[in-house]
PDB file of C-alpha atoms in Angstrom:
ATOM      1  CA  UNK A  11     -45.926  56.058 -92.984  1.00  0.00           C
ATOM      2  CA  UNK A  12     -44.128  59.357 -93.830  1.00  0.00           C
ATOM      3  CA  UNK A  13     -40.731  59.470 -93.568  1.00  0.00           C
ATOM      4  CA  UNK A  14     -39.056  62.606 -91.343  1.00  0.00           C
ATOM      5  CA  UNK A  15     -37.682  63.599 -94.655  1.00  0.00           C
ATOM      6  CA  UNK A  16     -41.013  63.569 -96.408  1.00  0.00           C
ATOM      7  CA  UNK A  17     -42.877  65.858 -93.805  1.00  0.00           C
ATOM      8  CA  UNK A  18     -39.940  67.974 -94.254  1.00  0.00           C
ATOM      9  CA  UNK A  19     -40.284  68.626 -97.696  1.00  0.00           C
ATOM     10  CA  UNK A  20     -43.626  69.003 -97.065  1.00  0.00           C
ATOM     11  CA  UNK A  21     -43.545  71.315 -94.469  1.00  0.00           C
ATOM     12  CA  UNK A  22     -41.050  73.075 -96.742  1.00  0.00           C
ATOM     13  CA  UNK A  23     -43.372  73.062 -99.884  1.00  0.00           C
ATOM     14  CA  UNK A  24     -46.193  74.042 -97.676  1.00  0.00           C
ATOM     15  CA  UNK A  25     -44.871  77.212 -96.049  1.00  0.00           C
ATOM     16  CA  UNK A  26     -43.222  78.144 -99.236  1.00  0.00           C
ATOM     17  CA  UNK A  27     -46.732  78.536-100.956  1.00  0.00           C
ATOM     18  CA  UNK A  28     -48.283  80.285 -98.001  1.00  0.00           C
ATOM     19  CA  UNK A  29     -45.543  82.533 -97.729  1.00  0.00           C
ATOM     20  CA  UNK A  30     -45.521  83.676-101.029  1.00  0.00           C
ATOM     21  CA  UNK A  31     -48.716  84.160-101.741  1.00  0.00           C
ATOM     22  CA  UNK A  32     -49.079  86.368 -98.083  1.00  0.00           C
ATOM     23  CA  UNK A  33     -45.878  88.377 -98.685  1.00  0.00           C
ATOM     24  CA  UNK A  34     -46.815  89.739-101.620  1.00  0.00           C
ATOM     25  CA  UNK A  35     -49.605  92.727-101.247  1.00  0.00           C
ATOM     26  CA  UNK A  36     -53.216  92.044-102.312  1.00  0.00           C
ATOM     27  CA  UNK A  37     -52.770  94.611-104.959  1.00  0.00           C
ATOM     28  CA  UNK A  38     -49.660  93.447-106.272  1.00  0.00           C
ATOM     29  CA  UNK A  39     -49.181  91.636-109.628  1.00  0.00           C
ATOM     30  CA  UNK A  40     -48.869  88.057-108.491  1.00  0.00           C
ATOM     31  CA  UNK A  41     -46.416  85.659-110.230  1.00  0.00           C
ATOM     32  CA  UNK A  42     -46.676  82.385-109.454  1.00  0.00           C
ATOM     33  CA  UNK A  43     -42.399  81.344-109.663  1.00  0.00           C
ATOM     34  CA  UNK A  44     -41.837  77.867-107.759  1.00  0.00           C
ATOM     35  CA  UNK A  45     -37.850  78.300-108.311  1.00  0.00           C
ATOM     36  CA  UNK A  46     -38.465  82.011-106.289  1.00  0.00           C
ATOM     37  CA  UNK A  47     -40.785  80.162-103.736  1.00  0.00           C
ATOM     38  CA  UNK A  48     -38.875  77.382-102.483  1.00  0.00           C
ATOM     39  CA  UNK A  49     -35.443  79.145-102.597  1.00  0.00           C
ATOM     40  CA  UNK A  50     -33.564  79.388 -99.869  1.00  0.00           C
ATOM     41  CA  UNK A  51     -32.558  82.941 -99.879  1.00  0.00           C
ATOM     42  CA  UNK A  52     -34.332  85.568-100.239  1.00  0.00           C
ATOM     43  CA  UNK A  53     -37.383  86.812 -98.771  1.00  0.00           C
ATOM     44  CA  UNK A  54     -39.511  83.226 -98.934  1.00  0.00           C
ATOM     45  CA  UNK A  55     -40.898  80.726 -96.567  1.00  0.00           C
ATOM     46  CA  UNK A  56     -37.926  78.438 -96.789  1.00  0.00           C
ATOM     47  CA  UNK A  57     -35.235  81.377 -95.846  1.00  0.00           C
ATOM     48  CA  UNK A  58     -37.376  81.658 -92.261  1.00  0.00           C
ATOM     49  CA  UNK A  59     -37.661  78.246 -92.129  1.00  0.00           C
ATOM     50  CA  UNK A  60     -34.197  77.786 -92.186  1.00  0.00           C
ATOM     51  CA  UNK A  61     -33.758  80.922 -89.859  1.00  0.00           C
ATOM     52  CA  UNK A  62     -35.542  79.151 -87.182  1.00  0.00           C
ATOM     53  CA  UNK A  63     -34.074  75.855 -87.789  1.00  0.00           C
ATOM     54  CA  UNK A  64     -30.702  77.898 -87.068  1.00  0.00           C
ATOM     55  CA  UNK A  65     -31.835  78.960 -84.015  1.00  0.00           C
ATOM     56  CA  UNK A  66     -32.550  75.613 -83.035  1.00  0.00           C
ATOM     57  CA  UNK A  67     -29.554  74.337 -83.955  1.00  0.00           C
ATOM     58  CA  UNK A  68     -27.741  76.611 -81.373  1.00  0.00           C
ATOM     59  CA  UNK A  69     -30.247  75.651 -78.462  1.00  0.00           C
ATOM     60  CA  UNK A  70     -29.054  72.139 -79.075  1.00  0.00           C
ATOM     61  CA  UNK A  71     -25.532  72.441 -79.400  1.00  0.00           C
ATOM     62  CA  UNK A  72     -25.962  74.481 -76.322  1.00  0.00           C
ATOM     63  CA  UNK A  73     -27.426  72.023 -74.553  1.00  0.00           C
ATOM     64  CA  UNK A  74     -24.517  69.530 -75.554  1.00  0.00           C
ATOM     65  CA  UNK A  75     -22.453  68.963 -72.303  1.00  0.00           C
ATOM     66  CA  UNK A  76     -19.741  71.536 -72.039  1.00  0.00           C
ATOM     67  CA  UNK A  77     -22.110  73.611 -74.878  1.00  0.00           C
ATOM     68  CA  UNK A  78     -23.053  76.428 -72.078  1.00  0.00           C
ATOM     69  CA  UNK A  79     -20.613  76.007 -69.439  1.00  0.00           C
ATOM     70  CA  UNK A  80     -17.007  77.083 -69.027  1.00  0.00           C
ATOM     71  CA  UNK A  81     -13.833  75.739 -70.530  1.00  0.00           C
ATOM     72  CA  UNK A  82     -13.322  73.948 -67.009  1.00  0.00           C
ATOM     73  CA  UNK A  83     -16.687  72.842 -66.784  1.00  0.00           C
ATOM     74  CA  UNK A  84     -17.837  69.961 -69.437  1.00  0.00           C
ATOM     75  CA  UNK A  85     -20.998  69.258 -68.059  1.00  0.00           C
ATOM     76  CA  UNK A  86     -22.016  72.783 -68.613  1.00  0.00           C
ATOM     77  CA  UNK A  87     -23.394  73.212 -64.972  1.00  0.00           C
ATOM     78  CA  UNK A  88     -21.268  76.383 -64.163  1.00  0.00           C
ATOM     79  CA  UNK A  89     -24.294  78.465 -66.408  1.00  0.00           C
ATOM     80  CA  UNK A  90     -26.991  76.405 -65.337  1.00  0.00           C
ATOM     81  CA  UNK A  91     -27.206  77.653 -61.189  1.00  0.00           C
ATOM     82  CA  UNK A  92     -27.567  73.846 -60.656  1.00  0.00           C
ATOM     83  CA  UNK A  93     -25.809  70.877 -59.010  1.00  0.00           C
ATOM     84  CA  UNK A  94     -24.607  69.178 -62.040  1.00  0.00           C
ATOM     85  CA  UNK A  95     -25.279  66.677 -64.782  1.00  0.00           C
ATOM     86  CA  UNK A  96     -28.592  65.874 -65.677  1.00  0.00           C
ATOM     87  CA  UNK A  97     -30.691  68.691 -64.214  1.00  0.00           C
ATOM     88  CA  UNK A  98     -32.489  70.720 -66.526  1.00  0.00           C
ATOM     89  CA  UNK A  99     -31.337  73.949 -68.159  1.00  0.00           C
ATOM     90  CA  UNK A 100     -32.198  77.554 -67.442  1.00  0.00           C
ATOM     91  CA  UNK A 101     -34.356  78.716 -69.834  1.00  0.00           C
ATOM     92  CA  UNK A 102     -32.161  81.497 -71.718  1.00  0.00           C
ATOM     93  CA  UNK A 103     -35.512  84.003 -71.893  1.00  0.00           C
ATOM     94  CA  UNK A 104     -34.514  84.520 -68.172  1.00  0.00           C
ATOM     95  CA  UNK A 105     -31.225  86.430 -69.015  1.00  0.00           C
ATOM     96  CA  UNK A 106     -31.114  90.084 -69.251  1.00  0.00           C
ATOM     97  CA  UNK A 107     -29.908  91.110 -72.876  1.00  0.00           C
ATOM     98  CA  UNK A 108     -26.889  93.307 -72.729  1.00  0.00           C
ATOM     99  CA  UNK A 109     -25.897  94.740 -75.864  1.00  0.00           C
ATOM    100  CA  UNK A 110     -22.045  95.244 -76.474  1.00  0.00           C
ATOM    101  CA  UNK A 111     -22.375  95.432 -80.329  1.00  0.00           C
ATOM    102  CA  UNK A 112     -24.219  96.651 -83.152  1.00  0.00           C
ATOM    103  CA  UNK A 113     -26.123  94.360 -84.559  1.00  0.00           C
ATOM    104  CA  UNK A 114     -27.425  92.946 -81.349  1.00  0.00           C
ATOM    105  CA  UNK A 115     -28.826  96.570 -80.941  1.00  0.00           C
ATOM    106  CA  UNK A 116     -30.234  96.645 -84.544  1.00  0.00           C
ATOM    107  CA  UNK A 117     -32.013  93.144 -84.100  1.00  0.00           C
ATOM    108  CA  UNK A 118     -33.241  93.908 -80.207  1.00  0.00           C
ATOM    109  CA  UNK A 119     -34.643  97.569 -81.236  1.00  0.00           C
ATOM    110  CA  UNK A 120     -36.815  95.230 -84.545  1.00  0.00           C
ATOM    111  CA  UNK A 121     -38.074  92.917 -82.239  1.00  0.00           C
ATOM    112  CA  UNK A 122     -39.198  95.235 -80.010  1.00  0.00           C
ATOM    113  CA  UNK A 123     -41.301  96.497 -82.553  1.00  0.00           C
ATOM    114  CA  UNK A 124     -43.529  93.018 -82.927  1.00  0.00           C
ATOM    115  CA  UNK A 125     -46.367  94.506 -81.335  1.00  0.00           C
ATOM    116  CA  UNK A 126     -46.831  96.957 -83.296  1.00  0.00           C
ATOM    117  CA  UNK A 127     -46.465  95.066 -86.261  1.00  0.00           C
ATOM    118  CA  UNK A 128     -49.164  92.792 -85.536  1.00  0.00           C
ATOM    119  CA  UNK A 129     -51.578  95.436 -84.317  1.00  0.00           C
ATOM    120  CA  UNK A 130     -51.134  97.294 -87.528  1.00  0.00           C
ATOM    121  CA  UNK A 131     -51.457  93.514 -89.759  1.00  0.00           C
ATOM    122  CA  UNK A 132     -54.789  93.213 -87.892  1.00  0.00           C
ATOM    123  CA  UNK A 133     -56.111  96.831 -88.290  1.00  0.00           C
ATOM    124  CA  UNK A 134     -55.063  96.751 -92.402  1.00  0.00           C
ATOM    125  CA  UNK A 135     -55.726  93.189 -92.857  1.00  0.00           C
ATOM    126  CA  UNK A 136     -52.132  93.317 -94.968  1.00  0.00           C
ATOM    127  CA  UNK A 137     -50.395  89.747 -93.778  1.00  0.00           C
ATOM    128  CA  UNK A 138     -47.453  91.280 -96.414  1.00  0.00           C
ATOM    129  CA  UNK A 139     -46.515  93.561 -93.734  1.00  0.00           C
ATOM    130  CA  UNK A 140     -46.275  90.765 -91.412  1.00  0.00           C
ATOM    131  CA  UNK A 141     -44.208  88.907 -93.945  1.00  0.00           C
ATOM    132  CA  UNK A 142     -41.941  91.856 -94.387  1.00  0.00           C
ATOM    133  CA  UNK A 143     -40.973  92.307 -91.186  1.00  0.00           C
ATOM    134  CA  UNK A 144     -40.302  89.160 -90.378  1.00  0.00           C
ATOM    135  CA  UNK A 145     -37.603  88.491 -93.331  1.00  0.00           C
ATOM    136  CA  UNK A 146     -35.847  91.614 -91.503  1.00  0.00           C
ATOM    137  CA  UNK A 147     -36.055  89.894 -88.274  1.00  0.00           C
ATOM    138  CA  UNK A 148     -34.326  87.084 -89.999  1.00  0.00           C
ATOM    139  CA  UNK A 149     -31.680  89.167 -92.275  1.00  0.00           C
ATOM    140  CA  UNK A 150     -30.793  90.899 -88.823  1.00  0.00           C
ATOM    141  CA  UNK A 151     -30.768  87.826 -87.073  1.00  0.00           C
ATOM    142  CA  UNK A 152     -28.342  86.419 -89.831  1.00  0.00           C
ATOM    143  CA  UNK A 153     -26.135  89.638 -89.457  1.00  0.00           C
ATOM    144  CA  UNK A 154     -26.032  88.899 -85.980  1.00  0.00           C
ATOM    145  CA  UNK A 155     -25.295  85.326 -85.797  1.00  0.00           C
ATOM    146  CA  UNK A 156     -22.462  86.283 -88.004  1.00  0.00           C
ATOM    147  CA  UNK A 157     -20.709  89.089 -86.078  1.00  0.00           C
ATOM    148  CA  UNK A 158     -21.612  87.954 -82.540  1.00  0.00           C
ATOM    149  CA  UNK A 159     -20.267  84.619 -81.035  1.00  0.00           C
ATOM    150  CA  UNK A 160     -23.438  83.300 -79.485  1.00  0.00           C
ATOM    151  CA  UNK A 161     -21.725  80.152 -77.560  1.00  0.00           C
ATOM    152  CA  UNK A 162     -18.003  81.367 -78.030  1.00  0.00           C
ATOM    153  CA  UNK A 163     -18.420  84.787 -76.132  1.00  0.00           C
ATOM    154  CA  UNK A 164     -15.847  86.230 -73.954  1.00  0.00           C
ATOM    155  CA  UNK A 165     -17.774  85.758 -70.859  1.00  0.00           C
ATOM    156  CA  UNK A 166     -20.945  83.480 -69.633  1.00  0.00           C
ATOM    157  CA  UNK A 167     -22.893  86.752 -68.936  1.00  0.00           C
ATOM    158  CA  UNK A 168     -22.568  87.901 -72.990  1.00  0.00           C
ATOM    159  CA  UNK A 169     -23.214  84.220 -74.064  1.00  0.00           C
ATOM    160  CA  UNK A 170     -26.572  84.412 -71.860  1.00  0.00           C
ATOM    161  CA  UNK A 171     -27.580  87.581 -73.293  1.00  0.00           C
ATOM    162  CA  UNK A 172     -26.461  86.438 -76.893  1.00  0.00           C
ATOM    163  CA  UNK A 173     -28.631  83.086 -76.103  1.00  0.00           C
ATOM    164  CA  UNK A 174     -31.494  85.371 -74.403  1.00  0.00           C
ATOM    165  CA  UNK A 175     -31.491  87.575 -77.944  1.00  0.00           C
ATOM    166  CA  UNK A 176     -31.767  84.310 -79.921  1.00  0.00           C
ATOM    167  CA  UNK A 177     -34.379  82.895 -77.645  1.00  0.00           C
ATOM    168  CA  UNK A 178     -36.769  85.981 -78.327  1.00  0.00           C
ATOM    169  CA  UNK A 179     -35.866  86.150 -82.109  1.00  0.00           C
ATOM    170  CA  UNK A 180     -36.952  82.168 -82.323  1.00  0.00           C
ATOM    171  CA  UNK A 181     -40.005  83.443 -80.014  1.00  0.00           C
ATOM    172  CA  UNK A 182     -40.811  86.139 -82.549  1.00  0.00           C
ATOM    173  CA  UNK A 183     -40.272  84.149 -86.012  1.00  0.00           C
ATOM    174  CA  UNK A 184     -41.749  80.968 -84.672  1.00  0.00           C
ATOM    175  CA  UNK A 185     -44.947  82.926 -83.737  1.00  0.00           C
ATOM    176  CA  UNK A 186     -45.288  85.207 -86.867  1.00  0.00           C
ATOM    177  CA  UNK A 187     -44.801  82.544 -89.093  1.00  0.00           C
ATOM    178  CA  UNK A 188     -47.394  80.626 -86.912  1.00  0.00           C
ATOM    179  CA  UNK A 189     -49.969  83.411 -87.344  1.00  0.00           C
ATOM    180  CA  UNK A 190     -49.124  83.157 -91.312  1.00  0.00           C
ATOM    181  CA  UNK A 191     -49.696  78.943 -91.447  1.00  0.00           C
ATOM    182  CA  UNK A 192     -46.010  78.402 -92.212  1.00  0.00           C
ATOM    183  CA  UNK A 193     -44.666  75.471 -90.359  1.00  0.00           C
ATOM    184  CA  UNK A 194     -41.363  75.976 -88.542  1.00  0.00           C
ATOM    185  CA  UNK A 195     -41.016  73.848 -85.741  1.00  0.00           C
ATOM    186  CA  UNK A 196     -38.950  70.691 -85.658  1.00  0.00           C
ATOM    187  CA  UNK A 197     -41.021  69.034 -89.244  1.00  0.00           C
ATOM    188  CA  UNK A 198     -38.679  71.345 -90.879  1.00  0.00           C
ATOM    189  CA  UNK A 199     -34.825  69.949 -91.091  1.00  0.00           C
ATOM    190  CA  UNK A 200     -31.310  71.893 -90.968  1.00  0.00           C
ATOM    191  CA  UNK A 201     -29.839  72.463 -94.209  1.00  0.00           C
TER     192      UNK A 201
END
């Protein structure tokens, strides 16, 4: 029986493969480089992988008791519109986004641009493009995780935006990589 650290590194292994060989265009020179492939920065498989394992990662801390509610409030029930411990969260897709800052704006304005992406993938039949775009999504998601407190924002309202922003970016990472065969859901551990 596979260990949770074996389908990792095969999940890992997998996507970085099937990344690589779909990021680069069909006209391209293609180098086969494993030490390229399965880095961790960069544009390759692994570097979204860990992009949406990051995104993850805040959805659970958030979910931690005291992780979305006030200072006061350790359950975390003063975001949720709920009576308390135990009920389930709000899902954060729910929030309006509010941008207060300039990298929230850059990564909202790429997102919105998903659609258009993947009409234009299907018309060419150039999966690079895909690939492309969604390193940027990641690079500006970095950018933004960086420079904007997600769960440490001055107010509850900017933390639900900041949570609603991270929600869509999982949305839109999780589902491009899912149209390119990478795995990126939960077989794929934090670094």
């Amino acid at each position: 029986m596979p260990t949770s650290l074996t389908r990792s590194q095969k999940a890992v292994g997998i996507g970085a493969v099937k990344y690589a060989d779909l990021s680069t265009a069909r006209e391209s020179a293609y180098v086969f480089d494993w030490d390229r492939m399965i880095s961790f920065r960069g544009n390759t498989g692994p570097y979204l992988q860990y992009a949406t394992a990051r995104i993850r990662s805040i959805f659970r801390r958030a979910a931690q008791p005291g992780g979305l509610g006030d200072a006061g409030d350790p359950e975390g029930a003063g975001d949720r519109g709920d009576a308390g411990p135990g009920a389930a969260a709000q899902d954060p897709r729910s929030s309006a986004v509010a941008i207060t800052a300039d990298p929230e704006r850059a990564l909202a304005l790429r997102l919105l641009s998903f659609g258009a992406i993947l009409t234009l993938v299907g018309q060419t039949a150039e999966p690079h493009r895909l690939s492309a775009y969604l390193f940027e999504v990641a690079s500006l998601f970095t950018t933004f995780y960086e420079q904007c407190p997600v769960l440490k924002a001055e107010t509850s309202s900017l933390r639900a935006s900041r949570l609603a922003l991270a929600a869509l970016t999982q949305d839109v990472l999780s589902t491009g990589l899912g149209l390119l065969g990478v795995p990126c859901g939960a077989n794929v551990t934090e670094r």
